[in-house]
Backbone as ProteinMPNN parsed JSONL, in Angstrom:
{"seq_chain_A": "MNKEEITAKLHNLGRDIDALLENISTGKDMSVVLAESRDTKAAARAAGMTEDEISAAIESGLS", "coords_chain_A": {"N_chain_A": [[-13.975, -1.755, -5.292], [-13.346, 1.703, -5.508], [-11.254, 4.108, -7.291], [-10.342, 6.054, -5.457], [-10.608, 4.774, -2.984], [-8.822, 2.678, -3.363], [-6.433, 4.126, -3.672], [-6.229, 5.183, -1.092], [-5.862, 2.812, 0.358], [-3.4, 1.985, -0.692], [-1.791, 4.074, 0.203], [-1.984, 3.608, 2.965], [-0.703, 1.125, 3.037], [1.867, 1.922, 2.416], [2.442, 3.31, 4.754], [2.33, 1.165, 6.574], [4.497, -0.36, 5.659], [6.572, 1.442, 6.098], [6.421, 1.599, 8.887], [7.082, -1.035, 9.579], [9.708, -1.098, 8.668], [10.876, 0.597, 10.47], [10.742, -0.845, 12.728], [8.43, -0.597, 14.27], [5.625, -1.726, 15.912], [2.909, -2.833, 14.074], [0.899, -4.483, 14.38], [0.697, -6.286, 12.423], [2.27, -8.845, 10.556], [5.104, -9.216, 8.346], [4.345, -10.915, 6.185], [1.581, -10.553, 6.005], [1.392, -7.828, 5.322], [2.695, -7.891, 2.821], [0.964, -9.576, 1.361], [-1.397, -8.044, 1.393], [-0.434, -5.883, -0.037], [0.072, -7.007, -2.598], [-2.572, -7.745, -3.321], [-3.906, -5.262, -3.253], [-2.433, -3.765, -5.105], [-3.027, -5.231, -7.399], [-5.765, -4.716, -7.584], [-5.633, -1.99, -8.022], [-4.383, -1.865, -10.525], [-6.356, -3.138, -12.027], [-8.304, -1.223, -11.816], [-7.369, 0.632, -13.502], [-5.242, 2.24, -12.783], [-2.024, 3.698, -13.189], [1.393, 2.474, -13.029], [2.993, 4.497, -12.015], [1.102, 6.053, -10.621], [0.336, 4.203, -8.686], [2.762, 3.791, -7.334], [3.2, 6.401, -6.381], [1.063, 6.683, -4.618], [1.666, 4.763, -2.673], [4.168, 5.721, -1.807], [3.336, 8.083, -0.651], [2.555, 7.323, 1.83], [4.86, 6.753, 3.123], [7.32, 7.894, 5.424]], "CA_chain_A": [[-13.335, -0.575, -4.757], [-13.1, 2.741, -6.508], [-9.868, 4.571, -7.345], [-10.017, 6.777, -4.223], [-10.444, 3.764, -1.929], [-7.581, 1.972, -3.654], [-5.347, 5.048, -3.355], [-6.129, 5.241, 0.368], [-5.271, 1.545, 0.804], [-1.985, 2.017, -1.062], [-1.174, 5.012, 1.153], [-1.878, 2.899, 4.239], [0.337, 0.108, 2.887], [3.139, 2.642, 2.546], [2.626, 3.561, 6.183], [2.652, -0.116, 7.207], [5.861, -0.712, 5.266], [7.44, 2.36, 6.827], [6.412, 1.189, 10.291], [7.854, -2.272, 9.682], [11.114, -0.774, 8.489], [11.33, 1.275, 11.676], [10.493, -1.773, 13.825], [7.277, -0.197, 15.066], [4.609, -2.764, 15.79], [1.677, -2.417, 13.412], [-0.081, -5.547, 14.592], [0.707, -7.133, 11.229], [3.614, -9.289, 10.218], [5.516, -8.902, 6.977], [3.595, -11.681, 5.191], [0.268, -9.929, 5.856], [1.585, -6.584, 4.563], [3.002, -8.238, 1.43], [-0.259, -10.091, 0.736], [-2.279, -6.894, 1.154], [0.184, -5.095, -1.102], [-0.211, -7.674, -3.883], [-4.006, -7.655, -3.608], [-4.279, -3.87, -3.516], [-1.828, -3.374, -6.371], [-3.806, -5.869, -8.468], [-7.012, -3.95, -7.698], [-5.284, -0.698, -8.616], [-4.173, -2.09, -11.966], [-7.666, -3.438, -12.613], [-9.056, 0.031, -11.848], [-6.778, 1.484, -14.526], [-4.174, 3.092, -12.264], [-0.71, 3.429, -13.76], [2.417, 2.12, -12.044], [3.411, 5.743, -11.369], [0.072, 6.409, -9.65], [0.426, 3.23, -7.6], [3.97, 4.113, -6.572], [3.006, 7.676, -5.692], [0.15, 6.461, -3.502], [2.415, 4.047, -1.63], [5.178, 6.631, -1.279], [2.714, 9.111, 0.175], [2.438, 6.791, 3.173], [6.184, 6.627, 3.725], [7.732, 9.164, 6.042]], "C_chain_A": [[-13.172, 0.451, -5.869], [-11.661, 3.244, -6.374], [-9.456, 5.285, -6.052], [-9.785, 5.805, -3.067], [-9.136, 2.994, -2.116], [-6.388, 2.855, -3.301], [-5.145, 5.133, -1.844], [-5.494, 3.958, 0.913], [-3.779, 1.499, 0.481], [-1.211, 2.936, -0.122], [-0.958, 4.315, 2.495], [-0.83, 1.792, 4.181], [1.714, 0.742, 2.995], [3.452, 2.92, 3.999], [2.996, 2.279, 6.924], [4.089, -0.532, 6.905], [6.857, 0.152, 6.027], [7.549, 1.948, 8.291], [7.219, -0.093, 10.493], [9.343, -1.994, 9.569], [11.698, -0.099, 9.723], [11.119, 0.421, 12.923], [9.421, -1.277, 14.791], [6.2, -1.235, 14.85], [3.352, -2.195, 15.157], [0.569, -3.431, 13.648], [-0.177, -6.479, 13.397], [2.132, -7.63, 11.029], [3.874, -9.036, 8.737], [4.692, -9.653, 5.936], [2.211, -11.086, 4.952], [0.387, -8.658, 5.018], [1.859, -6.889, 3.097], [1.773, -8.767, 0.7], [-1.23, -8.963, 0.434], [-1.739, -6.036, 0.019], [-0.114, -5.702, -2.47], [-1.672, -7.518, -4.274], [-4.415, -6.239, -3.999], [-3.679, -3.385, -4.828], [-2.578, -3.998, -7.548], [-5.123, -5.132, -8.676], [-6.753, -2.6, -8.349], [-5.086, -0.834, -10.124], [-5.502, -2.349, -12.669], [-8.527, -2.184, -12.72], [-8.463, 1.032, -12.838], [-5.698, 2.425, -14.016], [-2.857, 2.696, -12.915], [0.257, 3.045, -12.643], [2.905, 3.369, -11.308], [2.398, 6.182, -10.312], [0.118, 5.487, -8.435], [1.628, 3.558, -6.715], [3.801, 5.394, -5.768], [2.083, 7.501, -4.475], [0.837, 5.744, -2.349], [3.424, 4.977, -0.98], [4.59, 7.724, -0.405], [2.532, 8.641, 1.614], [3.768, 6.62, 3.878], [6.586, 7.962, 4.323], [9.056, 9.642, 5.482]], "O_chain_A": [[-12.895, 0.108, -7.018], [-10.941, 2.851, -5.455], [-8.32, 5.126, -5.604], [-8.87, 5.995, -2.266], [-8.435, 2.698, -1.149], [-5.429, 2.38, -2.694], [-4.008, 5.153, -1.371], [-4.675, 4.015, 1.831], [-2.983, 1.026, 1.292], [-0.101, 2.608, 0.298], [0.115, 4.417, 3.09], [-0.139, 1.545, 5.17], [2.622, 0.169, 3.596], [4.597, 2.784, 4.43], [3.865, 2.29, 7.795], [4.808, -0.999, 7.789], [7.861, -0.344, 6.538], [8.638, 1.949, 8.865], [7.956, -0.216, 11.472], [10.147, -2.585, 10.289], [12.895, -0.217, 9.986], [11.293, 0.899, 14.044], [9.507, -1.516, 15.996], [5.896, -1.584, 13.71], [2.795, -1.205, 15.632], [-0.555, -3.262, 13.177], [-1.035, -7.361, 13.36], [3.09, -6.907, 11.304], [2.967, -8.687, 7.981], [4.367, -9.082, 4.895], [1.715, -11.108, 3.826], [-0.415, -8.43, 4.112], [1.317, -6.221, 2.217], [1.563, -8.437, -0.467], [-1.821, -8.919, -0.645], [-2.507, -5.522, -0.794], [-0.509, -4.991, -3.394], [-1.981, -7.197, -5.422], [-5.171, -6.038, -4.95], [-4.339, -2.673, -5.585], [-2.745, -3.355, -8.585], [-5.554, -4.94, -9.813], [-7.567, -2.122, -9.139], [-5.57, -0.008, -10.899], [-5.745, -1.845, -13.766], [-9.378, -2.085, -13.603], [-8.979, 2.138, -12.999], [-5.275, 3.322, -14.745], [-2.602, 1.518, -13.164], [-0.022, 3.262, -11.463], [3.198, 3.31, -10.113], [2.782, 6.631, -9.232], [-0.041, 5.932, -7.299], [1.513, 3.596, -5.49], [4.212, 5.465, -4.61], [2.31, 8.109, -3.428], [0.617, 6.076, -1.185], [3.532, 5.027, 0.245], [5.266, 8.24, 0.485], [2.373, 9.459, 2.519], [3.813, 6.371, 5.083], [6.24, 9.023, 3.803], [9.555, 10.693, 5.887]]}, "name": "protein", "num_of_chains": 1, "seq": "MNKEEITAKLHNLGRDIDALLENISTGKDMSVVLAESRDTKAAARAAGMTEDEISAAIESGLS"}
């Protein structure tokens, strides 16, 4: 994955987290979202993204 794809995945994870917090069904349970979050964050770090960039990408998906 390239940095843009990772950023998009992090954004989508933020949206999934937001949806879970609002009790909106996303078709995923919490364990799936957490596993995807760990995997995507690891890919982001491997791609050289900083923690601030990772956080900003996730937060961009939160409402």
